[in-house]
Short mmCIF file of C-alpha atoms in Angstrom, two decimals:
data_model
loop_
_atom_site.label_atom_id
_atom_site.label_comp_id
_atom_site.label_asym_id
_atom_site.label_seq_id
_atom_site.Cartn_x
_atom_site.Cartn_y
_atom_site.Cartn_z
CA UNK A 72 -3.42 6.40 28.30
CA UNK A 73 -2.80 2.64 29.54
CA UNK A 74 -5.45 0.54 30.06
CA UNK A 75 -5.05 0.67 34.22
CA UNK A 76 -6.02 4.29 34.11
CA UNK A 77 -9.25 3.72 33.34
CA UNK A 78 -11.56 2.28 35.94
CA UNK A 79 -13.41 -1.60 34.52
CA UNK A 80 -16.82 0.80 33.70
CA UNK A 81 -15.32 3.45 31.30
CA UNK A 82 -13.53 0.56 29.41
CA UNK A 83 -16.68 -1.04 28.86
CA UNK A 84 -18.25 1.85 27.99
CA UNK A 85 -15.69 3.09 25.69
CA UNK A 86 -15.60 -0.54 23.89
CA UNK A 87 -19.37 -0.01 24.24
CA UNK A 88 -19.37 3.36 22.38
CA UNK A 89 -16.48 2.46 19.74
CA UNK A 90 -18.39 -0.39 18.74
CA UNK A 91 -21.50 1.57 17.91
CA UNK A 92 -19.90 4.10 16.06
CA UNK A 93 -17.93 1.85 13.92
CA UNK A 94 -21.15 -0.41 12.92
CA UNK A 95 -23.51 2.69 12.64
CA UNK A 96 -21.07 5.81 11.78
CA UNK A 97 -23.89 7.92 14.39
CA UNK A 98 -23.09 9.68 17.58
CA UNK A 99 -23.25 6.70 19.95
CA UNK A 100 -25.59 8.37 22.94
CA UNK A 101 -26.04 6.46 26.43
CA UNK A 102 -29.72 4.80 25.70
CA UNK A 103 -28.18 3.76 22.38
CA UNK A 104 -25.53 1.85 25.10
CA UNK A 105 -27.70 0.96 27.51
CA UNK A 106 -30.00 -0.94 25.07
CA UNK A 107 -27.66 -2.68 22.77
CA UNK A 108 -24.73 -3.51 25.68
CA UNK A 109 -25.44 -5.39 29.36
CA UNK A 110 -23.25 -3.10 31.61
CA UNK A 111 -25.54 -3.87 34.33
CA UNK A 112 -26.21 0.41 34.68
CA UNK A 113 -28.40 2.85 33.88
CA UNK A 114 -28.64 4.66 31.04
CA UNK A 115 -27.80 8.38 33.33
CA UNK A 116 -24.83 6.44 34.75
CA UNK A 117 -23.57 5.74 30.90
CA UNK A 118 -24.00 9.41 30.24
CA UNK A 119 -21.73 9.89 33.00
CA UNK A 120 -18.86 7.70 32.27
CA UNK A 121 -18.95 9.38 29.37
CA UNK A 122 -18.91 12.77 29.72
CA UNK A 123 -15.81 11.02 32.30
CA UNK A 124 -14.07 9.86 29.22
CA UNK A 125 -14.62 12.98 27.08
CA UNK A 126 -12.90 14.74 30.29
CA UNK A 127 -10.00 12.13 29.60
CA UNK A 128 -9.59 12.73 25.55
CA UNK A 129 -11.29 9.93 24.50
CA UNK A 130 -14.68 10.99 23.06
CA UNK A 131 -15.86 14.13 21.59
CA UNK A 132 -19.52 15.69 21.55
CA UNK A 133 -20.38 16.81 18.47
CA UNK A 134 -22.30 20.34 18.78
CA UNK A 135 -25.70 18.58 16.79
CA UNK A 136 -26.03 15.42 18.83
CA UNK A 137 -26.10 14.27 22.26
CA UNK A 138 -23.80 11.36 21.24
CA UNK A 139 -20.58 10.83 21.34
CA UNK A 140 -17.95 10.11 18.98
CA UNK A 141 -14.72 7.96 19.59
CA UNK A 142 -11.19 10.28 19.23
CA UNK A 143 -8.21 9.28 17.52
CA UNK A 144 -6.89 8.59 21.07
CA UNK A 145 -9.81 6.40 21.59
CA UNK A 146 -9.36 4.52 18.20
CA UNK A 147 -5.03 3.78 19.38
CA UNK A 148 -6.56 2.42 22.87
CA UNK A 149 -8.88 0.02 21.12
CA UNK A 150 -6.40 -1.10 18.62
CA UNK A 151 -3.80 -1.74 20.75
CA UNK A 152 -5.96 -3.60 24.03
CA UNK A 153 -9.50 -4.54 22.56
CA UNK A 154 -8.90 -5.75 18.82
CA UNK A 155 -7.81 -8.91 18.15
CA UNK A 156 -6.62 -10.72 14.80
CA UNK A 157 -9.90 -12.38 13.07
CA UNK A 158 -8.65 -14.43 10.08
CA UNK A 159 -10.45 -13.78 6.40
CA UNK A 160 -13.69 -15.80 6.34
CA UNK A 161 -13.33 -18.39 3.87
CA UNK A 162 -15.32 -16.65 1.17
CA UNK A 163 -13.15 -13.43 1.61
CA UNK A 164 -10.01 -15.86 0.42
CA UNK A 165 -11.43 -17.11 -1.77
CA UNK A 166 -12.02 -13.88 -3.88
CA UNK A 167 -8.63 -12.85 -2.71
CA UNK A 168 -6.84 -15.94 -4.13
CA UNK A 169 -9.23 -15.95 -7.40
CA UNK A 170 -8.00 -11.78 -7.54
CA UNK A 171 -4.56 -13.17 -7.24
CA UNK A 172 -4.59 -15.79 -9.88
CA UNK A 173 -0.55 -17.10 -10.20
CA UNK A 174 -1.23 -17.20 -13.69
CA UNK A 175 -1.25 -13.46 -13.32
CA UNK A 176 2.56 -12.79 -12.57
CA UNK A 177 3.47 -9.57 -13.65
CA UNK A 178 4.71 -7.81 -10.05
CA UNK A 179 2.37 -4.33 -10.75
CA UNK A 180 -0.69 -6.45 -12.15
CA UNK A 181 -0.51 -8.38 -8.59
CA UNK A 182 -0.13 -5.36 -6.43
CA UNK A 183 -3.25 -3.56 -8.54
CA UNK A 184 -5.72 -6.39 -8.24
CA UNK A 185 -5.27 -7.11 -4.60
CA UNK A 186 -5.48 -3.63 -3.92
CA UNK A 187 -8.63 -3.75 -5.69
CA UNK A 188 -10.27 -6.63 -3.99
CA UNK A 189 -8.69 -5.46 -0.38
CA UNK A 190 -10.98 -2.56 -1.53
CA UNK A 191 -14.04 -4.28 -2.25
CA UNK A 192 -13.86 -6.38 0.96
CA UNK A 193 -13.36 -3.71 3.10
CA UNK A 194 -15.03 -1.13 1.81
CA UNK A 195 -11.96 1.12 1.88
CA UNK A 196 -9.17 2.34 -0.55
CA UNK A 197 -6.77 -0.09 -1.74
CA UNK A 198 -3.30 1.18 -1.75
CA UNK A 199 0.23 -0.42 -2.64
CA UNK A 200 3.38 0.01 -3.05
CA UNK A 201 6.06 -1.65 -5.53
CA UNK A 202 9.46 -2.67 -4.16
CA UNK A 203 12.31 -0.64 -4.66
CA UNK A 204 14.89 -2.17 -6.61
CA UNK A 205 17.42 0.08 -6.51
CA UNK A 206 19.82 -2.86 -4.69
CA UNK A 207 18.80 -5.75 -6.48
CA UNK A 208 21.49 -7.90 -8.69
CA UNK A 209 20.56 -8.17 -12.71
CA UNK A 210 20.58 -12.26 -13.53
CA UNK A 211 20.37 -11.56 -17.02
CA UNK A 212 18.55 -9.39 -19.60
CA UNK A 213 16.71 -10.54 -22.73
CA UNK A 214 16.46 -8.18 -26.07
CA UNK A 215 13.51 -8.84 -28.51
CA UNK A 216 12.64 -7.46 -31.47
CA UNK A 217 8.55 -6.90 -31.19
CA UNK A 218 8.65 -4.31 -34.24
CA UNK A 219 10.71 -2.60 -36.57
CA UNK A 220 11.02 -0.22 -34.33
CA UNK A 221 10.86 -1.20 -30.67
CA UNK A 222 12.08 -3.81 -28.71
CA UNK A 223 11.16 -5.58 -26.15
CA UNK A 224 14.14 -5.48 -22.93
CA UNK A 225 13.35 -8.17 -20.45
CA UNK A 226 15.27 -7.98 -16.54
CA UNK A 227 15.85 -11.02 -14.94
CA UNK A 228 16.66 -10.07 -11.01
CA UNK A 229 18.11 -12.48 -8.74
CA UNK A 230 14.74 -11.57 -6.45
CA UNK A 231 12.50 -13.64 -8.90
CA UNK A 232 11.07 -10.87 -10.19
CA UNK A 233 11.12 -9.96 -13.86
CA UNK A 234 10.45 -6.57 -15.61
CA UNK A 235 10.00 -5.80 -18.85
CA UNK A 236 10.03 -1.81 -20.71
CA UNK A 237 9.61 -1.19 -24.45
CA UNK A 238 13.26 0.55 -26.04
CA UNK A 239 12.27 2.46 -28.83
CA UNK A 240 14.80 2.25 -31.84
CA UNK A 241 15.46 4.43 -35.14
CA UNK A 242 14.80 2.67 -38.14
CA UNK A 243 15.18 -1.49 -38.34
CA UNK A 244 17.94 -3.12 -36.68
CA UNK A 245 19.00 -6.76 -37.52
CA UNK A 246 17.82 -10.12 -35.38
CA UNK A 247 21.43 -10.12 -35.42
CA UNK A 248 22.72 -7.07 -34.38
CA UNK A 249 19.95 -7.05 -31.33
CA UNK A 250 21.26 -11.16 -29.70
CA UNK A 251 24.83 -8.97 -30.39
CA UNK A 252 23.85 -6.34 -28.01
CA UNK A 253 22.45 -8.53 -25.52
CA UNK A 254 25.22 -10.73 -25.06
CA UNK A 255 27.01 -7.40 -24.64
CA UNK A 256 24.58 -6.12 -22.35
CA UNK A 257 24.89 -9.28 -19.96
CA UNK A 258 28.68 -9.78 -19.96
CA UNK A 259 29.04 -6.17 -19.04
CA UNK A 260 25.84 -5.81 -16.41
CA UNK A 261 24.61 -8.80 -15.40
CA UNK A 262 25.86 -9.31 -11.64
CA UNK A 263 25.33 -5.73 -10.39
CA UNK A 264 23.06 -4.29 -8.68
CA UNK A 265 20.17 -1.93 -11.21
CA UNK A 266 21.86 1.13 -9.14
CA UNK A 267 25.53 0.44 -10.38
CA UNK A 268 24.69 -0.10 -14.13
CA UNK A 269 22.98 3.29 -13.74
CA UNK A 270 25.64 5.25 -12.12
CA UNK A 271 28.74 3.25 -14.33
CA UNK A 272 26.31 2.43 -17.64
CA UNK A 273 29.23 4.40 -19.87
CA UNK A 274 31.85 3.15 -18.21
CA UNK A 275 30.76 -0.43 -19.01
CA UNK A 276 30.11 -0.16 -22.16
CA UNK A 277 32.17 2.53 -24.07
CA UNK A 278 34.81 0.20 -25.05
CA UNK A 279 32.93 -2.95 -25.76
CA UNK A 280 34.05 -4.39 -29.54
CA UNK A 281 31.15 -3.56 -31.66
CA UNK A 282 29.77 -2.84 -35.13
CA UNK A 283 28.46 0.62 -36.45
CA UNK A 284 24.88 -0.83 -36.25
CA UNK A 285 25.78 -2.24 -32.43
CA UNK A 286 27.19 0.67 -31.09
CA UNK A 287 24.52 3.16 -32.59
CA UNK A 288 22.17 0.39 -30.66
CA UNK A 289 24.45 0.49 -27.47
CA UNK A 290 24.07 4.40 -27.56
CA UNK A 291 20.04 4.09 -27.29
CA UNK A 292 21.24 2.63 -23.51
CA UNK A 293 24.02 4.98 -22.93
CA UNK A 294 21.60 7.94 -23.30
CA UNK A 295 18.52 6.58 -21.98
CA UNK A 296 19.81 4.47 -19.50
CA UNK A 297 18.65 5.91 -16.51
CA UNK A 298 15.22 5.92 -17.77
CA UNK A 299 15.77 2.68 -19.19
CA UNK A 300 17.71 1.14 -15.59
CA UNK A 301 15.66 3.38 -13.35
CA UNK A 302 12.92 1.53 -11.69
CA UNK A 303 9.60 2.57 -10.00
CA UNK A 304 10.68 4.24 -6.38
CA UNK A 305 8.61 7.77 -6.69
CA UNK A 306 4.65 8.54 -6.34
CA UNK A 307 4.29 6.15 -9.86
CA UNK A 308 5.45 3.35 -7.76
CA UNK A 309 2.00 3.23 -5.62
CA UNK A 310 -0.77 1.43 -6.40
CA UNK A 311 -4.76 2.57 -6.03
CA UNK A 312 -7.68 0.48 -5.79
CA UNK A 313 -10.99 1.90 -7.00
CA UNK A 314 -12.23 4.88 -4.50
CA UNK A 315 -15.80 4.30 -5.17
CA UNK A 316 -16.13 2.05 -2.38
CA UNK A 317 -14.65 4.69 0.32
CA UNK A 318 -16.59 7.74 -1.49
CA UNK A 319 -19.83 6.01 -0.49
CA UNK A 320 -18.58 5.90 3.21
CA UNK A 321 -21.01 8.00 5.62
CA UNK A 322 -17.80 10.61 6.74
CA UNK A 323 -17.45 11.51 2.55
CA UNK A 324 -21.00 12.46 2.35
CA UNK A 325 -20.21 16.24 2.19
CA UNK A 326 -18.74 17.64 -0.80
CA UNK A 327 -15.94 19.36 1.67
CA UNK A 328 -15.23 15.50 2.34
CA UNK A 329 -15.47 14.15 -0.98
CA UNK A 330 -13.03 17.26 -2.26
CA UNK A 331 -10.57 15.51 0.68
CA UNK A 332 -10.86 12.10 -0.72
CA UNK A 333 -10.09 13.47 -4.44
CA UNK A 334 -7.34 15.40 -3.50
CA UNK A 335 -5.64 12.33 -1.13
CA UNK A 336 -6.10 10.20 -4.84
CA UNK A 337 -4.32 12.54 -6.84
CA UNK A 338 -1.35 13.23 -4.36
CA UNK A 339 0.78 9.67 -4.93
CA UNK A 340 3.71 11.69 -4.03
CA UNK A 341 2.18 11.84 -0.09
CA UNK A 342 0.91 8.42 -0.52
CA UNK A 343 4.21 7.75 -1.66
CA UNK A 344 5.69 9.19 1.55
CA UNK A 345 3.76 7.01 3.75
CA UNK A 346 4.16 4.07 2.24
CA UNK A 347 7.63 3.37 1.40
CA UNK A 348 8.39 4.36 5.37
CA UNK A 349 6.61 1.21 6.78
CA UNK A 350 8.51 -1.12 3.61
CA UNK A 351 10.05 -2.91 7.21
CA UNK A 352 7.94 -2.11 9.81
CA UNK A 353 5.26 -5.51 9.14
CA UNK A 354 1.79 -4.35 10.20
CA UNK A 355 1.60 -0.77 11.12
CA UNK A 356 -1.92 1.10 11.98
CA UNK A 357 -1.41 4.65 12.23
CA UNK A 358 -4.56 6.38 13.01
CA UNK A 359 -5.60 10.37 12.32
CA UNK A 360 -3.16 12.69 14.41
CA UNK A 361 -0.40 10.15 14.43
CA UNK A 362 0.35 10.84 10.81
CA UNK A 363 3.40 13.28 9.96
CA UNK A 364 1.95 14.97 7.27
CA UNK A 365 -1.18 16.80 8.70
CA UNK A 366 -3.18 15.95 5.24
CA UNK A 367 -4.02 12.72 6.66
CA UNK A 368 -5.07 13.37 9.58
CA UNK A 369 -8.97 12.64 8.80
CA UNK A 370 -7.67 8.89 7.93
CA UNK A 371 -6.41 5.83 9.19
CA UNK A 372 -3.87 3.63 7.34
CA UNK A 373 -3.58 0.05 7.85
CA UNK A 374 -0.70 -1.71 5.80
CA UNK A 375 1.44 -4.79 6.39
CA UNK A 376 4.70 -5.27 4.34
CA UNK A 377 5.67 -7.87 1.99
CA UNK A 378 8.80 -9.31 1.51
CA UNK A 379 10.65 -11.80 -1.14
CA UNK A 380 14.71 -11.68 -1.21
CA UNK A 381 15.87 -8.01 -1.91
CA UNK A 382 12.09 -7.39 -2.37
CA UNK A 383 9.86 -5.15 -0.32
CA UNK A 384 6.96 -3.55 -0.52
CA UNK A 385 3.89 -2.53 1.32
CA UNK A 386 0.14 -3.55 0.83
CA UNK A 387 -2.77 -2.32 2.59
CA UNK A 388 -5.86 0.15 3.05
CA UNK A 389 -6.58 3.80 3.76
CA UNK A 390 -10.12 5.23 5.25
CA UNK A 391 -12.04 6.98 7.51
CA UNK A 392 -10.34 6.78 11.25
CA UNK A 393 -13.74 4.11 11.85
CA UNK A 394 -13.46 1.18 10.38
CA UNK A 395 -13.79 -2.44 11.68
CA UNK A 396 -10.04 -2.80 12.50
CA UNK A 397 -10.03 -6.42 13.41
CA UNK A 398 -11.50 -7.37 10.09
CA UNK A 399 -9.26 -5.40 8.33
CA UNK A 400 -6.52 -5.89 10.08
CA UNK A 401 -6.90 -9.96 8.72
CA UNK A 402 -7.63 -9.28 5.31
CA UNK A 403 -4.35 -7.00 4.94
CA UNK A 404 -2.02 -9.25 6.50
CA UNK A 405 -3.33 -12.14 4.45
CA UNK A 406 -2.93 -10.70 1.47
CA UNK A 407 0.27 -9.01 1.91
CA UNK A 408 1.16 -12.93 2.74
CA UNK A 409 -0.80 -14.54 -0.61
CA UNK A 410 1.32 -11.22 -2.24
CA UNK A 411 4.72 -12.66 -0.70
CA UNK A 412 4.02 -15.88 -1.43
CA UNK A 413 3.27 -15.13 -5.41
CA UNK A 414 7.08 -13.65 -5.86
CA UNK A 415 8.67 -16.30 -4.32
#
């Protein structure tokens, strides 16, 4: 509903009843209002305006109280024409910044520890996504030996970003016969995209001049290469924080709750879903009902993307439809920025 169809009283008094609810998680009833907020009414004109704005979907009286309780409808109003952007205290950066040491530049240990701390600050869950990299060019690769038996391949993307995987290997192969297969690998890959070595790996390298001991190498790539080219894009591509901190939120008190919150943990494939639709979108808040899949309707999700070249991924926090949006909605965007900033 826009903000002109409600009169100047029921948009106090819905701020008025939001506000309580979101500091106190209890029905918000009309002495509660009348005492804490100077609307300059009684409390039996309160009551009114609010049993007004239940009439107009925007609170809901729970059968045990005489309170009321903002709506999802209510939540989208006060998003989008009462919150406002409050910046991360300086203490909250602080932790963020020491969370996101540069030191610490692995891409997935990043993601993980600012989803942790965005979970500790805000008393919510954490949740990331990786980039897909699908379309981004190889630079070059490096082959090491770490054992007899494994090596160590390293991916240089034109992004920035770097991966590494473990190739396992039968028996020993020779220092030499390993820098042969990597200047093999990165005359015939390097410059295309992770997607077309996948879908052309044989192609590329059937007819490359090699030993016995290279080519029985090059065939560990040929067979494995998808596994070996294929990056994170499915439900292992997201990132949790620690739930702890939402569990011991006032809505996951019941075990029915609780059962919810388990379930949402263990689904990264929905999680998944979400996510990776809002890799463009910036900062999205989408808020009970408005989710497509109906499992989340009992949470909000609050996530701001993160971009660096061919890179893009999505950082943010799920919880309980009442939370203090304005102070999350800072902490998410500044870390999806501190996130950006580290894979430049």
């Amino acid at each position: 509903m826009p903000l002109e169809d409600l009169s100047d009283r029921e948009i106090r008094v819905l701020e008025a009843v939001i506000q309580v609810y979101i500091e106190t998680a209890e029905p918000a009833g009309s002495q509660t209002v009348a005492q804490r907020f100077p609307l300059g009414v009684s409390s039996a004109t309160i009551r009114n305006t609010m049993s007004e704005l239940e009439d107009k979907g925007f609170l809901y009286h729970p059968h045990t109280s005489a309170g009321r309780i903002p709506t999802d409808r209510a939540y989208r109003w006060y998003v989008d024409n009462v919150t406002r952007f409050v910046p991360p205290s300086s203490e909250d950066r602080r932790l963020i910044e020491a969370e996101l040491n540069p030191s610490r530049s692995a891409l997935e240990e990043i993601l993980r520890r600012a989803a942790q701390v965005l979970g500790v600050l805000t008393q919510e869950l954490g949740v990331a996504v990786a980039p897909a990299l699908d379309a981004v060019v190889l630079e070059k690769l490096d082959l090491v030996k770490v054992s007899s038996d494994r090596l160590l391949l390293v991916f240089h993307l034109k992004s920035g970003a770097v991966r590494t995987i473990f190739v396992q290997v039968p028996g020993t192969m020779a220092t030499d016969v390993v820098q042969r297969v990597a200047q093999i690998l990165n005359e015939r890959l390097a410059g295309h995209t992770l997607q077309e070595i996948r879908t052309t790996l044989m192609e590329r390298l059937r007819d490359a001049d090699q030993s016995e001991h290279e080519r029985e190498l090059l065939n560990i790539f040929i067979e494995e290469g998808e596994e070996i080219f294929g990056l994170p894009s499915g439900p292992e591509s997201v990132v949790l924080g620690s739930a702890q901190m939402l569990a011991g939120q006032p809505e996951f008190a019941s075990s029915g709750r609780i059962r919810d919150l388990l379930a949402l943990t263990e689904r990264r494939d929905l999680l998944q879903q979400a996510l990776t639709a809002r890799r463009s979108n910036g900062l999205t808040i989408t808020i009970g009902g408005e989710h497509n899949d109906s499992r989340l309707t009992g949470f909000t999700l609050v996530t701001s993307s993160y971009r660096s070249g061919d890179l893009t991924g999505v950082i943010g926090v799920i919880g309980p439809t009442r939370m203090p949006y304005d102070k999350i909605i800072g902490l998410v965007d500044h870390t999806s920025r501190l996130v950006e900033g580290l894979m430049e």
